[in-house]
Short mmCIF file of C-alpha atoms in Angstrom, two decimals:
data_model
loop_
_atom_site.label_atom_id
_atom_site.label_comp_id
_atom_site.label_asym_id
_atom_site.label_seq_id
_atom_site.Cartn_x
_atom_site.Cartn_y
_atom_site.Cartn_z
CA UNK A 1 170.41 118.08 78.77
CA UNK A 2 170.33 116.29 75.89
CA UNK A 3 167.63 113.28 76.29
CA UNK A 4 170.40 110.44 75.72
CA UNK A 5 172.39 111.84 78.41
CA UNK A 6 172.97 108.75 81.28
CA UNK A 7 172.83 111.36 84.18
CA UNK A 8 169.78 112.99 83.50
CA UNK A 9 166.84 111.84 85.62
CA UNK A 10 164.53 109.18 84.25
CA UNK A 11 161.52 110.71 82.32
CA UNK A 12 158.82 108.35 83.28
CA UNK A 13 155.21 108.93 84.06
CA UNK A 14 154.14 108.68 87.56
CA UNK A 15 151.66 105.84 88.65
CA UNK A 16 149.25 107.97 90.05
CA UNK A 17 148.86 109.94 86.99
CA UNK A 18 148.44 106.74 85.23
CA UNK A 19 145.36 105.39 84.17
CA UNK A 20 143.12 108.57 84.96
CA UNK A 21 142.76 109.73 80.63
CA UNK A 22 140.08 107.46 80.72
CA UNK A 23 138.27 104.21 82.45
CA UNK A 24 136.53 101.96 81.14
CA UNK A 25 132.57 102.19 82.00
CA UNK A 26 132.75 105.41 83.33
CA UNK A 27 132.32 108.60 82.91
CA UNK A 28 132.51 112.33 84.49
CA UNK A 29 128.50 112.62 85.04
CA UNK A 30 128.39 108.98 86.68
CA UNK A 31 130.89 110.31 89.28
CA UNK A 32 129.24 113.58 89.90
CA UNK A 33 125.93 111.84 89.75
CA UNK A 34 127.18 109.38 92.64
CA UNK A 35 128.75 111.98 94.09
CA UNK A 36 125.42 114.32 94.70
CA UNK A 37 124.33 110.90 95.97
CA UNK A 38 126.74 110.58 98.72
CA UNK A 39 126.19 114.34 99.75
CA UNK A 40 122.13 113.10 100.07
CA UNK A 41 122.94 110.44 102.04
CA UNK A 42 125.10 112.03 105.13
CA UNK A 43 122.38 115.24 104.71
CA UNK A 44 119.54 113.48 105.61
CA UNK A 45 121.26 110.98 107.54
CA UNK A 46 121.95 114.18 109.97
CA UNK A 47 118.01 115.03 109.46
CA UNK A 48 117.12 111.91 110.33
CA UNK A 49 119.25 111.80 113.49
CA UNK A 50 117.81 115.29 114.36
CA UNK A 51 114.11 114.04 113.62
CA UNK A 52 115.15 111.23 116.59
CA UNK A 53 116.34 113.76 118.98
CA UNK A 54 113.35 115.91 118.33
CA UNK A 55 111.07 112.75 119.14
CA UNK A 56 112.30 112.59 122.46
CA UNK A 57 111.02 115.72 123.14
CA UNK A 58 106.87 115.09 121.26
CA UNK A 59 104.04 113.25 122.96
CA UNK A 60 103.83 109.56 122.70
CA UNK A 61 101.84 109.30 119.68
CA UNK A 62 103.12 112.54 117.64
CA UNK A 63 106.47 110.43 118.64
CA UNK A 64 105.14 106.94 117.53
CA UNK A 65 103.67 108.99 114.08
CA UNK A 66 107.71 110.87 113.95
CA UNK A 67 109.15 107.32 114.22
CA UNK A 68 107.40 105.56 111.62
CA UNK A 69 108.15 107.91 108.98
CA UNK A 70 112.13 108.13 110.05
CA UNK A 71 112.28 103.72 110.56
CA UNK A 72 111.19 104.07 106.58
CA UNK A 73 113.40 106.96 105.89
CA UNK A 74 116.63 104.61 107.56
CA UNK A 75 115.76 101.57 105.20
CA UNK A 76 116.11 103.78 102.49
CA UNK A 77 119.09 105.42 103.63
CA UNK A 78 120.51 101.92 104.10
CA UNK A 79 119.70 100.56 100.19
CA UNK A 80 121.36 103.71 99.06
CA UNK A 81 124.73 103.20 101.20
CA UNK A 82 124.86 99.89 100.00
CA UNK A 83 123.76 101.41 96.64
CA UNK A 84 127.41 103.68 96.93
CA UNK A 85 129.29 101.05 98.58
CA UNK A 86 128.98 98.69 95.79
CA UNK A 87 129.64 101.45 93.18
CA UNK A 88 132.88 103.30 95.45
CA UNK A 89 133.94 99.54 95.15
CA UNK A 90 133.44 99.33 91.18
CA UNK A 91 135.21 102.65 90.64
CA UNK A 92 138.01 101.75 93.05
CA UNK A 93 138.64 98.56 91.08
CA UNK A 94 138.70 100.46 87.83
CA UNK A 95 140.95 103.37 89.04
CA UNK A 96 143.36 101.73 91.85
CA UNK A 97 143.19 98.50 90.56
CA UNK A 98 141.65 97.47 94.24
CA UNK A 99 141.71 93.93 94.39
CA UNK A 100 140.72 92.89 97.78
CA UNK A 101 137.49 95.05 98.60
CA UNK A 102 135.12 92.39 97.81
CA UNK A 103 135.08 90.68 100.91
CA UNK A 104 134.79 93.33 103.31
CA UNK A 105 132.45 95.73 101.45
CA UNK A 106 129.67 92.44 101.34
CA UNK A 107 130.41 92.11 104.88
CA UNK A 108 129.40 95.24 105.54
CA UNK A 109 126.15 95.36 103.36
CA UNK A 110 125.09 92.14 104.96
CA UNK A 111 125.71 93.33 108.11
CA UNK A 112 124.05 96.67 107.68
CA UNK A 113 121.19 95.38 105.91
CA UNK A 114 120.68 92.20 109.03
CA UNK A 115 121.40 95.37 111.31
CA UNK A 116 117.83 97.35 109.89
CA UNK A 117 116.14 94.26 109.18
CA UNK A 118 116.19 93.41 113.49
CA UNK A 119 115.44 97.49 113.83
CA UNK A 120 112.61 97.42 111.75
CA UNK A 121 111.32 93.42 113.28
CA UNK A 122 112.10 94.65 116.81
CA UNK A 123 111.39 98.26 117.09
CA UNK A 124 111.29 99.67 120.50
CA UNK A 125 111.66 96.00 122.03
CA UNK A 126 115.27 96.14 121.34
CA UNK A 127 115.95 98.21 124.35
CA UNK A 128 113.16 97.39 126.73
CA UNK A 129 115.25 94.67 128.23
CA UNK A 130 117.99 92.55 128.20
CA UNK A 131 117.03 89.91 126.09
CA UNK A 132 117.81 87.81 123.53
CA UNK A 133 116.86 91.05 120.66
CA UNK A 134 118.99 92.97 122.33
CA UNK A 135 121.54 91.39 122.68
CA UNK A 136 121.65 89.94 118.82
CA UNK A 137 121.43 93.56 118.07
CA UNK A 138 124.19 94.68 120.41
CA UNK A 139 125.94 91.60 118.54
CA UNK A 140 124.87 92.92 114.90
CA UNK A 141 125.97 96.02 116.04
CA UNK A 142 129.68 95.23 117.22
CA UNK A 143 129.79 93.16 113.93
CA UNK A 144 129.38 95.99 111.93
CA UNK A 145 132.06 98.02 113.61
CA UNK A 146 134.27 95.09 112.91
CA UNK A 147 133.17 95.07 109.65
CA UNK A 148 133.47 98.47 108.91
CA UNK A 149 137.02 98.78 110.57
CA UNK A 150 138.11 95.78 108.35
CA UNK A 151 137.26 97.46 104.87
CA UNK A 152 139.08 100.49 106.18
CA UNK A 153 142.38 98.93 107.09
CA UNK A 154 141.98 97.64 103.23
CA UNK A 155 140.96 101.26 101.89
CA UNK A 156 144.79 102.51 103.48
CA UNK A 157 146.92 99.52 101.47
CA UNK A 158 145.33 100.63 97.89
CA UNK A 159 148.47 102.15 95.95
CA UNK A 160 148.19 106.00 95.28
CA UNK A 161 144.94 106.85 97.15
CA UNK A 162 143.23 110.06 97.10
CA UNK A 163 143.66 111.87 100.03
CA UNK A 164 139.84 112.45 100.15
CA UNK A 165 140.40 108.43 99.91
CA UNK A 166 142.87 107.86 102.86
CA UNK A 167 140.77 110.23 105.44
CA UNK A 168 137.54 108.20 104.47
CA UNK A 169 139.54 105.19 105.88
CA UNK A 170 140.99 106.58 108.93
CA UNK A 171 137.57 107.74 109.23
CA UNK A 172 135.78 104.07 108.61
CA UNK A 173 138.92 102.72 111.21
CA UNK A 174 137.44 104.85 114.05
CA UNK A 175 133.93 104.72 113.40
CA UNK A 176 134.16 101.05 113.05
CA UNK A 177 136.26 100.69 116.48
CA UNK A 178 133.49 103.44 118.45
CA UNK A 179 130.75 101.18 116.94
CA UNK A 180 132.57 98.08 117.62
CA UNK A 181 132.55 99.54 121.74
CA UNK A 182 128.72 99.86 121.49
CA UNK A 183 129.41 102.56 124.78
CA UNK A 184 130.90 104.45 122.03
CA UNK A 185 127.96 103.79 119.67
CA UNK A 186 126.16 107.47 119.55
CA UNK A 187 129.72 109.07 118.93
CA UNK A 188 130.53 106.68 115.95
CA UNK A 189 127.95 108.72 114.22
CA UNK A 190 130.02 111.56 113.35
CA UNK A 191 133.26 109.81 112.10
CA UNK A 192 131.43 107.44 109.73
CA UNK A 193 129.12 110.55 108.91
CA UNK A 194 132.72 112.12 108.10
CA UNK A 195 133.08 108.74 105.35
CA UNK A 196 130.52 109.94 104.05
CA UNK A 197 131.36 112.84 103.12
CA UNK A 198 135.24 111.82 101.98
CA UNK A 199 133.57 109.24 99.67
CA UNK A 200 131.46 112.33 98.23
CA UNK A 201 134.91 113.65 97.75
CA UNK A 202 136.36 110.11 96.12
CA UNK A 203 133.67 110.41 93.74
CA UNK A 204 133.67 114.07 92.98
CA UNK A 205 137.96 113.86 92.45
CA UNK A 206 137.49 111.09 89.96
CA UNK A 207 135.29 112.58 87.51
CA UNK A 208 137.48 116.02 87.94
CA UNK A 209 140.14 113.73 86.93
CA UNK A 210 138.01 112.32 83.63
CA UNK A 211 136.99 115.92 82.72
CA UNK A 212 140.52 117.15 82.74
CA UNK A 213 141.40 113.91 80.56
CA UNK A 214 138.98 114.97 78.25
CA UNK A 215 140.59 118.39 77.62
#
């Protein structure tokens, strides 16, 4: 067909592939490092859960020593998760022109830090009885779930996202709703860990795009 044929299909660049040749301030190496950090976060989270269950089988003094280590591990994981979420927000803004992620992202970060702080301050007292500490902790759990669900909904509205990003959004929604219910708090760990794996895939997909555009 001749290029000027009025009946030929329009030759336009797909929006999905637009803007992936280069992203200002981003490199494939940076995204690969973030992807590996996301994987480390998921693996260590699984390890911490395993240690918590193992601690229930140990004697009191041994369990106390184990839990002291897991407390610091959880704090480090929370800080790492906050960093990864901030970097993901910056990447989504650059790659998908996301403009409505700031408030839900910062809400998740603030509530997550408050939840971890409450856990460090009160520890076992949180479940010793139905007092104000316990009620405050449960309220923070519900708020964390609501903020995570809000973030997942915002992610679903991104234009031309990666398949892994859609999966991450749905897992955030499901995990957030489970966390809000409190009764399904432990089960919520599964979709939230899955969202961490999806985040890793998002970073690796971005790195692959940049590498492909460089060739």
